[in-house]
Amino acid sequence: MASSAAGGVVIVGSGLIGRSWAMLFASGGFEVKLYDIEQEQITNALENIRKELKMLEQSDSLKGSLSAEQQLSLISGCSNIAEAVEGAMHIQECVPENLDLKKKIFAQLDRIVDDRVVLSSSTSCLMPSKLFAGLVHVKQCIVAHPVNPPYYVPLVELVPHPETAPATMDRTHALMKKIGQSPVRVLKEIDGFVLNRLQYAIISEAWRLVEEGVVTPCDLDLVMSDGLGMRYAFIGPLETMHLNAEGFLSYCDRYSEGMNRVLKTFGPVPEFSRATVEKVHQAMRMKVPDDPGHLAARRQWRDDCLMRLAKLKSQLQPQ
Ligand code: NAI
């Protein structure tokens, strides 16, 4: 269990992402206080976390070395933010993606925290320089962007404000490792961070290939799920290059000219035309009808697959 001298963790916003963070921190043995502006959200979050942890324990997928009951005993709700942050060493903000709202929360926290706590935002795409502008405790501020669902997808992008202290980055990196996540240091802020820039590059070319009638929407998805995605769950695109020839230099010697030629045919950013929106929409609905029941069932299946993949990855140690 984490030492209580280390201080606890506060989650601000008990929605989808706040709940996941609470479970992850508790799995690492940290005391967690869940704060929300809506008391009902806190009550629902605690209930939902109880169910999830029990289910994970039953399926032998619970993270950490503590039992579900022990992890649950570490998580409590708190409806007073000043009380919640008392003695905390890490505050993870998880309120809706709205710059003004998040700025308001950080300004509020800035007035009540000490010089030791890390102030971290889960934002998917707001720039740290905008989010933390003008805060007295800016050196202690960082973005820790998780990937949904964070319990099964361990990546966390750590993105600093230009004035974030290196120690804040190091502490947050160590904390993420301690709770079993896989942090990456984004060395300077950029719109979309790294994960979404890669994701959008893929969406952009996927869009063009479907729009131009090169491939159907369902076959396009298969290229990822049964092709590129199979290896990308274990090695990234750069290591793929290294392994697909006699090392990275050999790959570049053999293939850079071809890559350059193909890349020049990519064209401008798609306009996301209505006609293509309709075409993809029809294909997706044939596969998974877009009513809440079918969508929830498919998400549940996806999370199940991710949970099994996470287990497999933890069994397969890198050579
Ligand atoms: P959500 O809507 O599920 O939860 C937001 C929670 O914040 C709600 O419980 C709401 O009552 C609470 N809240 C609103 N105003 C508040 C205030 N002033 N003080 C305290 N609590 C307040 O949102 P979700 O999906 O959990 O997203 C949270 C953050 O995580 C967003 O910045 C989002 O971009 C980011 N994120 C979301 C991902 C996703 O797939 N949903 C993935 C990665 C990051």
mmCIF file of C-alpha atoms and ligand atoms in Angstrom:
data_model
loop_
_atom_site.group_PDB
_atom_site.id
_atom_site.type_symbol
_atom_site.label_atom_id
_atom_site.label_comp_id
_atom_site.label_asym_id
_atom_site.label_seq_id
_atom_site.Cartn_x
_atom_site.Cartn_y
_atom_site.Cartn_z
ATOM 1 C CA MET A 1 0.000 0.000 0.000
ATOM 2 C CA ALA A 2 1.243 3.547 -0.695
ATOM 3 C CA SER A 3 2.578 5.244 2.441
ATOM 4 C CA SER A 4 0.027 7.600 3.956
ATOM 5 C CA ALA A 5 2.903 10.091 4.491
ATOM 6 C CA ALA A 6 2.984 10.377 0.683
ATOM 7 C CA GLY A 7 -0.493 11.975 0.790
ATOM 8 C CA GLY A 8 -3.624 11.031 -1.059
ATOM 9 C CA VAL A 9 -5.130 11.736 -4.446
ATOM 10 C CA VAL A 10 -8.130 13.940 -5.181
ATOM 11 C CA ILE A 11 -10.318 13.454 -8.236
ATOM 12 C CA VAL A 12 -12.245 16.573 -9.283
ATOM 13 C CA GLY A 13 -15.217 15.439 -11.387
ATOM 14 C CA SER A 14 -16.660 11.948 -10.805
ATOM 15 C CA GLY A 15 -17.819 11.104 -14.335
ATOM 16 C CA LEU A 16 -16.514 8.413 -16.687
ATOM 17 C CA ILE A 17 -12.837 9.358 -16.507
ATOM 18 C CA GLY A 18 -12.826 10.429 -12.844
ATOM 19 C CA ARG A 19 -14.153 6.991 -11.845
ATOM 20 C CA SER A 20 -11.479 5.195 -13.841
ATOM 21 C CA TRP A 21 -8.718 7.294 -12.295
ATOM 22 C CA ALA A 22 -10.133 6.590 -8.813
ATOM 23 C CA MET A 23 -9.958 2.830 -9.461
ATOM 24 C CA LEU A 24 -6.421 3.065 -10.833
ATOM 25 C CA PHE A 25 -5.089 5.103 -7.906
ATOM 26 C CA ALA A 26 -6.780 2.772 -5.392
ATOM 27 C CA SER A 27 -5.216 -0.213 -7.183
ATOM 28 C CA GLY A 28 -1.824 1.386 -6.412
ATOM 29 C CA GLY A 29 -2.781 1.653 -2.725
ATOM 30 C CA PHE A 30 -3.478 5.405 -2.676
ATOM 31 C CA GLU A 31 -6.244 6.992 -0.666
ATOM 32 C CA VAL A 32 -8.641 8.661 -3.105
ATOM 33 C CA LYS A 33 -11.177 11.404 -2.492
ATOM 34 C CA LEU A 34 -13.812 11.859 -5.165
ATOM 35 C CA TYR A 35 -15.132 15.406 -5.444
ATOM 36 C CA ASP A 36 -17.940 16.614 -7.722
ATOM 37 C CA ILE A 37 -20.230 19.601 -7.920
ATOM 38 C CA GLU A 38 -23.176 17.145 -8.015
ATOM 39 C CA GLN A 39 -23.578 15.025 -4.873
ATOM 40 C CA GLU A 40 -25.547 12.494 -6.930
ATOM 41 C CA GLN A 41 -22.574 11.984 -9.246
ATOM 42 C CA ILE A 42 -20.380 11.097 -6.265
ATOM 43 C CA THR A 43 -22.967 8.605 -4.961
ATOM 44 C CA ASN A 44 -23.354 7.035 -8.401
ATOM 45 C CA ALA A 45 -19.588 6.928 -8.903
ATOM 46 C CA LEU A 46 -19.009 5.097 -5.607
ATOM 47 C CA GLU A 47 -21.730 2.580 -6.446
ATOM 48 C CA ASN A 48 -20.438 2.081 -9.965
ATOM 49 C CA ILE A 49 -16.848 1.622 -8.743
ATOM 50 C CA ARG A 50 -18.008 -0.974 -6.181
ATOM 51 C CA LYS A 51 -19.719 -3.002 -8.930
ATOM 52 C CA GLU A 52 -16.771 -2.688 -11.318
ATOM 53 C CA LEU A 53 -14.151 -3.712 -8.754
ATOM 54 C CA LYS A 54 -16.183 -6.748 -7.675
ATOM 55 C CA MET A 55 -16.679 -7.777 -11.290
ATOM 56 C CA LEU A 56 -12.956 -7.341 -12.013
ATOM 57 C CA GLU A 57 -12.066 -9.422 -8.959
ATOM 58 C CA GLN A 58 -14.429 -12.195 -10.051
ATOM 59 C CA SER A 59 -12.899 -12.297 -13.527
ATOM 60 C CA ASP A 60 -9.384 -12.259 -12.043
ATOM 61 C CA SER A 61 -8.659 -8.937 -13.742
ATOM 62 C CA LEU A 62 -8.316 -6.669 -10.700
ATOM 63 C CA LYS A 63 -5.210 -4.488 -10.829
ATOM 64 C CA GLY A 64 -2.728 -4.222 -7.951
ATOM 65 C CA SER A 65 -2.133 -6.507 -4.990
ATOM 66 C CA LEU A 66 -5.087 -5.423 -2.804
ATOM 67 C CA SER A 67 -8.504 -7.094 -2.751
ATOM 68 C CA ALA A 68 -11.547 -5.295 -4.177
ATOM 69 C CA GLU A 69 -12.767 -4.635 -0.617
ATOM 70 C CA GLN A 70 -9.383 -3.146 0.385
ATOM 71 C CA GLN A 71 -9.349 -0.923 -2.704
ATOM 72 C CA LEU A 72 -12.924 0.186 -2.028
ATOM 73 C CA SER A 73 -12.016 1.166 1.517
ATOM 74 C CA LEU A 74 -9.447 3.600 0.075
ATOM 75 C CA ILE A 75 -12.032 5.521 -1.983
ATOM 76 C CA SER A 76 -14.405 8.036 -0.400
ATOM 77 C CA GLY A 77 -16.596 10.886 -1.594
ATOM 78 C CA CYS A 78 -16.199 14.515 -0.510
ATOM 79 C CA SER A 79 -18.451 17.430 -1.410
ATOM 80 C CA ASN A 80 -16.178 20.172 -0.053
ATOM 81 C CA ILE A 81 -13.210 20.917 -2.285
ATOM 82 C CA ALA A 82 -11.098 22.635 0.408
ATOM 83 C CA GLU A 83 -11.496 19.605 2.695
ATOM 84 C CA ALA A 84 -10.833 17.211 -0.182
ATOM 85 C CA VAL A 85 -7.459 18.732 -1.129
ATOM 86 C CA GLU A 86 -6.154 18.975 2.457
ATOM 87 C CA GLY A 87 -2.860 17.002 2.560
ATOM 88 C CA ALA A 88 -3.221 15.732 -1.031
ATOM 89 C CA MET A 89 -0.108 15.051 -3.107
ATOM 90 C CA HIS A 90 -1.886 14.801 -6.487
ATOM 91 C CA ILE A 91 -5.109 16.346 -7.801
ATOM 92 C CA GLN A 92 -6.537 14.935 -11.026
ATOM 93 C CA GLU A 93 -9.090 17.223 -12.682
ATOM 94 C CA CYS A 94 -11.763 15.386 -14.728
ATOM 95 C CA VAL A 95 -14.524 17.943 -15.384
ATOM 96 C CA PRO A 96 -16.095 18.328 -18.870
ATOM 97 C CA GLU A 97 -13.917 19.513 -21.764
ATOM 98 C CA ASN A 98 -14.601 23.245 -21.489
ATOM 99 C CA LEU A 99 -11.716 25.709 -21.206
ATOM 100 C CA ASP A 100 -13.568 28.296 -19.093
ATOM 101 C CA LEU A 101 -14.833 25.668 -16.662
ATOM 102 C CA LYS A 102 -11.423 24.047 -16.289
ATOM 103 C CA LYS A 103 -9.726 27.460 -15.858
ATOM 104 C CA LYS A 104 -12.223 28.282 -13.126
ATOM 105 C CA ILE A 105 -11.469 25.006 -11.316
ATOM 106 C CA PHE A 106 -7.689 25.504 -11.526
ATOM 107 C CA ALA A 107 -7.985 29.115 -10.312
ATOM 108 C CA GLN A 108 -10.012 27.824 -7.358
ATOM 109 C CA LEU A 109 -7.444 25.098 -6.620
ATOM 110 C CA ASP A 110 -4.585 27.595 -7.030
ATOM 111 C CA ARG A 111 -5.956 29.599 -4.110
ATOM 112 C CA ILE A 112 -6.200 26.677 -1.687
ATOM 113 C CA VAL A 113 -3.283 24.305 -2.437
ATOM 114 C CA ASP A 114 0.245 24.272 -0.991
ATOM 115 C CA ASP A 115 3.557 24.217 -2.893
ATOM 116 C CA ARG A 116 3.876 20.423 -2.941
ATOM 117 C CA VAL A 117 0.755 19.078 -4.617
ATOM 118 C CA VAL A 118 0.675 18.309 -8.367
ATOM 119 C CA LEU A 119 -2.268 19.846 -10.240
ATOM 120 C CA SER A 120 -3.053 17.599 -13.177
ATOM 121 C CA SER A 121 -5.697 17.850 -15.904
ATOM 122 C CA SER A 122 -7.219 14.956 -17.880
ATOM 123 C CA THR A 123 -7.969 17.240 -20.844
ATOM 124 C CA SER A 124 -8.006 15.529 -24.249
ATOM 125 C CA CYS A 125 -7.072 18.572 -26.292
ATOM 126 C CA LEU A 126 -6.801 21.839 -24.336
ATOM 127 C CA MET A 127 -3.313 23.325 -24.380
ATOM 128 C CA PRO A 128 -1.515 23.581 -21.002
ATOM 129 C CA SER A 129 -0.451 27.159 -21.825
ATOM 130 C CA LYS A 130 -4.133 28.153 -21.986
ATOM 131 C CA LEU A 131 -5.328 25.952 -19.122
ATOM 132 C CA PHE A 132 -2.741 26.996 -16.540
ATOM 133 C CA ALA A 133 -2.097 30.605 -17.676
ATOM 134 C CA GLY A 134 -1.508 33.011 -14.785
ATOM 135 C CA LEU A 135 -1.615 30.441 -11.963
ATOM 136 C CA VAL A 136 0.670 31.032 -8.970
ATOM 137 C CA HIS A 137 1.352 27.286 -8.809
ATOM 138 C CA VAL A 138 1.997 26.877 -12.550
ATOM 139 C CA LYS A 139 5.255 24.965 -11.879
ATOM 140 C CA GLN A 140 3.145 22.228 -10.268
ATOM 141 C CA CYS A 141 0.714 21.979 -13.204
ATOM 142 C CA ILE A 142 0.668 19.315 -15.915
ATOM 143 C CA VAL A 143 -1.725 17.570 -18.290
ATOM 144 C CA ALA A 144 -2.042 13.795 -17.748
ATOM 145 C CA HIS A 145 -4.228 12.707 -20.669
ATOM 146 C CA PRO A 146 -5.555 9.128 -20.359
ATOM 147 C CA VAL A 147 -6.980 6.950 -23.115
ATOM 148 C CA ASN A 148 -10.507 5.575 -22.802
ATOM 149 C CA PRO A 149 -11.034 3.115 -21.116
ATOM 150 C CA PRO A 150 -8.029 3.954 -18.872
ATOM 151 C CA TYR A 151 -8.340 0.803 -16.753
ATOM 152 C CA TYR A 152 -7.471 -1.341 -19.801
ATOM 153 C CA VAL A 153 -5.513 1.068 -22.009
ATOM 154 C CA PRO A 154 -2.509 2.137 -19.954
ATOM 155 C CA LEU A 155 -1.103 5.020 -22.013
ATOM 156 C CA VAL A 156 -1.043 8.463 -20.365
ATOM 157 C CA GLU A 157 0.341 11.491 -22.219
ATOM 158 C CA LEU A 158 2.115 13.894 -19.868
ATOM 159 C CA VAL A 159 2.150 17.389 -21.348
ATOM 160 C CA PRO A 160 3.862 20.289 -19.563
ATOM 161 C CA HIS A 161 3.091 23.997 -19.538
ATOM 162 C CA PRO A 162 6.245 25.869 -20.655
ATOM 163 C CA GLU A 163 6.802 26.756 -16.962
ATOM 164 C CA THR A 164 6.063 23.313 -15.507
ATOM 165 C CA ALA A 165 8.964 22.277 -13.221
ATOM 166 C CA PRO A 166 10.900 19.180 -14.390
ATOM 167 C CA ALA A 167 10.203 17.722 -10.919
ATOM 168 C CA THR A 168 6.446 17.895 -11.612
ATOM 169 C CA MET A 169 6.923 15.871 -14.796
ATOM 170 C CA ASP A 170 9.185 13.365 -12.991
ATOM 171 C CA ARG A 171 6.811 12.944 -10.050
ATOM 172 C CA THR A 172 3.786 12.456 -12.277
ATOM 173 C CA HIS A 173 5.694 9.985 -14.455
ATOM 174 C CA ALA A 174 6.694 7.979 -11.350
ATOM 175 C CA LEU A 175 3.133 8.086 -9.995
ATOM 176 C CA MET A 176 1.683 6.810 -13.275
ATOM 177 C CA LYS A 177 4.204 3.931 -13.309
ATOM 178 C CA LYS A 178 3.299 3.116 -9.714
ATOM 179 C CA ILE A 179 -0.369 2.660 -10.615
ATOM 180 C CA GLY A 180 0.536 0.455 -13.587
ATOM 181 C CA GLN A 181 -0.032 3.010 -16.350
ATOM 182 C CA SER A 182 2.335 3.654 -19.218
ATOM 183 C CA PRO A 183 3.265 7.347 -19.214
ATOM 184 C CA VAL A 184 4.963 9.149 -22.109
ATOM 185 C CA ARG A 185 6.626 12.543 -21.830
ATOM 186 C CA VAL A 186 5.401 14.964 -24.495
ATOM 187 C CA LEU A 187 8.420 17.269 -24.451
ATOM 188 C CA LYS A 188 6.586 20.403 -25.538
ATOM 189 C CA GLU A 189 2.923 21.178 -25.996
ATOM 190 C CA ILE A 190 1.315 20.810 -29.406
ATOM 191 C CA ASP A 191 -2.333 20.878 -30.451
ATOM 192 C CA GLY A 192 -3.791 17.346 -30.254
ATOM 193 C CA PHE A 193 -0.758 16.121 -28.255
ATOM 194 C CA VAL A 194 0.728 12.941 -29.822
ATOM 195 C CA LEU A 195 -1.984 10.282 -29.672
ATOM 196 C CA ASN A 196 -4.707 12.355 -31.316
ATOM 197 C CA ARG A 197 -2.332 13.696 -33.982
ATOM 198 C CA LEU A 198 -1.544 10.095 -34.964
ATOM 199 C CA GLN A 199 -5.208 9.130 -34.736
ATOM 200 C CA TYR A 200 -6.291 12.072 -36.893
ATOM 201 C CA ALA A 201 -3.616 11.281 -39.506
ATOM 202 C CA ILE A 202 -5.114 7.776 -39.775
ATOM 203 C CA ILE A 203 -8.689 9.104 -39.896
ATOM 204 C CA SER A 204 -7.701 11.585 -42.596
ATOM 205 C CA GLU A 205 -6.308 8.926 -44.936
ATOM 206 C CA ALA A 206 -9.109 6.462 -44.044
ATOM 207 C CA TRP A 207 -11.606 9.154 -45.048
ATOM 208 C CA ARG A 208 -9.899 9.780 -48.364
ATOM 209 C CA LEU A 209 -9.709 6.066 -49.253
ATOM 210 C CA VAL A 210 -13.419 5.586 -48.524
ATOM 211 C CA GLU A 211 -14.466 8.843 -50.203
ATOM 212 C CA GLU A 212 -12.550 7.970 -53.363
ATOM 213 C CA GLY A 213 -14.104 4.482 -53.461
ATOM 214 C CA VAL A 214 -10.796 2.667 -52.988
ATOM 215 C CA VAL A 215 -12.148 0.501 -50.177
ATOM 216 C CA THR A 216 -15.432 0.025 -48.309
ATOM 217 C CA PRO A 217 -15.780 1.445 -44.768
ATOM 218 C CA CYS A 218 -15.890 -2.043 -43.180
ATOM 219 C CA ASP A 219 -12.836 -3.285 -45.100
ATOM 220 C CA LEU A 220 -10.985 -0.103 -44.135
ATOM 221 C CA ASP A 221 -11.563 -0.929 -40.464
ATOM 222 C CA LEU A 222 -10.393 -4.510 -41.084
ATOM 223 C CA VAL A 223 -7.079 -3.217 -42.413
ATOM 224 C CA MET A 224 -6.482 -1.796 -38.940
ATOM 225 C CA SER A 225 -8.031 -4.489 -36.720
ATOM 226 C CA ASP A 226 -6.641 -7.512 -38.610
ATOM 227 C CA GLY A 227 -3.572 -5.826 -40.083
ATOM 228 C CA LEU A 228 -1.702 -2.878 -38.662
ATOM 229 C CA GLY A 229 -3.396 -3.058 -35.266
ATOM 230 C CA MET A 230 -2.183 -6.637 -34.642
ATOM 231 C CA ARG A 231 1.422 -5.507 -34.474
ATOM 232 C CA TYR A 232 0.752 -2.025 -33.104
ATOM 233 C CA ALA A 233 -0.571 -3.598 -29.881
ATOM 234 C CA PHE A 234 3.013 -4.718 -29.262
ATOM 235 C CA ILE A 235 5.405 -2.544 -31.263
ATOM 236 C CA GLY A 236 5.049 0.951 -32.723
ATOM 237 C CA PRO A 237 5.556 2.115 -36.323
ATOM 238 C CA LEU A 238 9.230 2.997 -35.820
ATOM 239 C CA GLU A 239 10.174 -0.366 -34.341
ATOM 240 C CA THR A 240 8.120 -2.001 -37.096
ATOM 241 C CA MET A 241 10.446 -0.323 -39.600
ATOM 242 C CA HIS A 242 13.467 -1.534 -37.632
ATOM 243 C CA LEU A 243 12.246 -5.148 -37.663
ATOM 244 C CA ASN A 244 10.876 -5.245 -41.217
ATOM 245 C CA ALA A 245 14.360 -4.951 -42.722
ATOM 246 C CA GLU A 246 17.884 -5.538 -41.450
ATOM 247 C CA GLY A 247 17.503 -2.686 -38.986
ATOM 248 C CA PHE A 248 16.197 0.863 -39.265
ATOM 249 C CA LEU A 249 18.890 2.139 -41.651
ATOM 250 C CA SER A 250 18.313 -0.760 -44.006
ATOM 251 C CA TYR A 251 14.535 -0.083 -43.958
ATOM 252 C CA CYS A 252 15.078 3.587 -44.834
ATOM 253 C CA ASP A 253 17.516 2.660 -47.611
ATOM 254 C CA ARG A 254 15.034 0.242 -49.118
ATOM 255 C CA TYR A 255 11.714 1.972 -48.597
ATOM 256 C CA SER A 256 12.063 5.741 -48.026
ATOM 257 C CA GLU A 257 11.777 6.522 -51.739
ATOM 258 C CA GLY A 258 8.539 4.502 -52.001
ATOM 259 C CA MET A 259 7.130 6.034 -48.817
ATOM 260 C CA ASN A 260 7.948 9.492 -50.118
ATOM 261 C CA ARG A 261 6.221 8.793 -53.456
ATOM 262 C CA VAL A 262 3.027 7.466 -51.817
ATOM 263 C CA LEU A 263 2.931 10.221 -49.194
ATOM 264 C CA LYS A 264 3.013 12.849 -51.947
ATOM 265 C CA THR A 265 -0.323 11.480 -53.210
ATOM 266 C CA PHE A 266 -2.098 12.081 -49.888
ATOM 267 C CA GLY A 267 -3.597 15.464 -50.806
ATOM 268 C CA PRO A 268 -5.202 18.064 -48.547
ATOM 269 C CA VAL A 269 -7.059 17.594 -45.262
ATOM 270 C CA PRO A 270 -10.531 16.128 -46.026
ATOM 271 C CA GLU A 271 -13.568 18.401 -45.792
ATOM 272 C CA PHE A 272 -15.606 15.587 -44.175
ATOM 273 C CA SER A 273 -18.334 15.957 -46.773
ATOM 274 C CA ARG A 274 -21.941 15.032 -45.954
ATOM 275 C CA ALA A 275 -22.023 12.375 -48.697
ATOM 276 C CA THR A 276 -19.135 10.460 -47.144
ATOM 277 C CA VAL A 277 -20.536 10.958 -43.650
ATOM 278 C CA GLU A 278 -23.740 9.226 -44.863
ATOM 279 C CA LYS A 279 -21.825 6.446 -46.615
ATOM 280 C CA VAL A 280 -19.796 5.573 -43.495
ATOM 281 C CA HIS A 281 -22.823 6.032 -41.234
ATOM 282 C CA GLN A 282 -24.830 3.454 -43.227
ATOM 283 C CA ALA A 283 -21.972 0.961 -43.118
ATOM 284 C CA MET A 284 -21.404 1.386 -39.384
ATOM 285 C CA ARG A 285 -25.150 1.031 -38.657
ATOM 286 C CA MET A 286 -25.297 -2.212 -40.624
ATOM 287 C CA LYS A 287 -22.517 -3.535 -38.425
ATOM 288 C CA VAL A 288 -23.610 -2.033 -35.084
ATOM 289 C CA PRO A 289 -27.087 -0.394 -34.991
ATOM 290 C CA ASP A 290 -26.733 3.004 -33.337
ATOM 291 C CA ASP A 291 -29.366 2.617 -30.620
ATOM 292 C CA PRO A 292 -28.114 2.793 -27.008
ATOM 293 C CA GLY A 293 -28.530 -0.963 -26.399
ATOM 294 C CA HIS A 294 -26.443 -2.144 -29.355
ATOM 295 C CA LEU A 295 -23.795 0.527 -28.813
ATOM 296 C CA ALA A 296 -23.461 -0.369 -25.112
ATOM 297 C CA ALA A 297 -23.184 -4.088 -25.924
ATOM 298 C CA ARG A 298 -20.485 -3.473 -28.520
ATOM 299 C CA ARG A 299 -18.567 -1.212 -26.095
ATOM 300 C CA GLN A 300 -18.781 -3.942 -23.471
ATOM 301 C CA TRP A 301 -17.359 -6.438 -25.971
ATOM 302 C CA ARG A 302 -14.569 -3.982 -26.888
ATOM 303 C CA ASP A 303 -13.678 -3.484 -23.208
ATOM 304 C CA ASP A 304 -13.671 -7.249 -22.708
ATOM 305 C CA CYS A 305 -11.256 -7.660 -25.624
ATOM 306 C CA LEU A 306 -9.051 -4.875 -24.259
ATOM 307 C CA MET A 307 -9.051 -6.464 -20.808
ATOM 308 C CA ARG A 308 -7.882 -9.786 -22.284
ATOM 309 C CA LEU A 309 -5.284 -8.056 -24.418
ATOM 310 C CA ALA A 310 -3.987 -6.206 -21.341
ATOM 311 C CA LYS A 311 -3.661 -9.572 -19.548
ATOM 312 C CA LEU A 312 -1.860 -11.095 -22.508
ATOM 313 C CA LYS A 313 0.528 -8.155 -22.712
ATOM 314 C CA SER A 314 1.367 -8.426 -19.019
ATOM 315 C CA GLN A 315 2.151 -12.149 -19.483
ATOM 316 C CA LEU A 316 4.331 -11.562 -22.542
ATOM 317 C CA GLN A 317 7.389 -9.808 -21.136
ATOM 318 C CA PRO A 318 9.503 -8.062 -23.789
ATOM 319 C CA GLN A 319 12.637 -10.042 -24.705
HETATM 320 P P1 NAI B 1 -18.157 13.384 -17.745
HETATM 321 O O1 NAI B 1 -19.148 14.321 -18.299
HETATM 322 O O2 NAI B 1 -18.454 11.913 -17.730
HETATM 323 O O3 NAI B 1 -17.835 13.812 -16.228
HETATM 324 C C1 NAI B 1 -17.600 15.127 -15.824
HETATM 325 C C2 NAI B 1 -17.907 15.259 -14.339
HETATM 326 O O4 NAI B 1 -17.509 16.569 -13.904
HETATM 327 C C3 NAI B 1 -19.401 15.121 -14.005
HETATM 328 O O5 NAI B 1 -19.563 14.192 -12.950
HETATM 329 C C4 NAI B 1 -19.813 16.532 -13.567
HETATM 330 O O6 NAI B 1 -20.834 16.540 -12.578
HETATM 331 C C5 NAI B 1 -18.482 17.042 -12.999
HETATM 332 N N1 NAI B 1 -18.402 18.506 -12.909
HETATM 333 C C6 NAI B 1 -18.919 19.443 -13.742
HETATM 334 N N2 NAI B 1 -18.617 20.673 -13.289
HETATM 335 C C7 NAI B 1 -17.890 20.505 -12.153
HETATM 336 C C8 NAI B 1 -17.303 21.411 -11.227
HETATM 337 N N3 NAI B 1 -17.385 22.720 -11.381
HETATM 338 N N4 NAI B 1 -16.635 20.889 -10.160
HETATM 339 C C9 NAI B 1 -16.551 19.548 -9.986
HETATM 340 N N5 NAI B 1 -17.089 18.644 -10.841
HETATM 341 C C10 NAI B 1 -17.747 19.126 -11.908
HETATM 342 O O7 NAI B 1 -16.777 13.674 -18.519
HETATM 343 P P2 NAI B 1 -15.584 12.642 -18.845
HETATM 344 O O8 NAI B 1 -15.887 11.889 -20.088
HETATM 345 O O9 NAI B 1 -15.251 11.897 -17.608
HETATM 346 O O10 NAI B 1 -14.405 13.665 -19.225
HETATM 347 C C11 NAI B 1 -13.660 14.354 -18.239
HETATM 348 C C12 NAI B 1 -12.370 14.873 -18.861
HETATM 349 O O11 NAI B 1 -11.579 13.773 -19.304
HETATM 350 C C13 NAI B 1 -12.565 15.784 -20.070
HETATM 351 O O12 NAI B 1 -11.610 16.810 -20.050
HETATM 352 C C14 NAI B 1 -12.307 14.866 -21.236
HETATM 353 O O13 NAI B 1 -11.824 15.523 -22.382
HETATM 354 C C15 NAI B 1 -11.197 13.985 -20.651
HETATM 355 N N6 NAI B 1 -11.069 12.698 -21.315
HETATM 356 C C16 NAI B 1 -12.197 12.006 -21.670
HETATM 357 C C17 NAI B 1 -12.087 10.805 -22.348
HETATM 358 C C18 NAI B 1 -13.312 10.041 -22.743
HETATM 359 O O14 NAI B 1 -13.211 9.166 -23.586
HETATM 360 N N7 NAI B 1 -14.472 10.319 -22.150
HETATM 361 C C19 NAI B 1 -10.751 10.222 -22.678
HETATM 362 C C20 NAI B 1 -9.633 11.009 -22.189
HETATM 363 C C21 NAI B 1 -9.809 12.211 -21.552
#
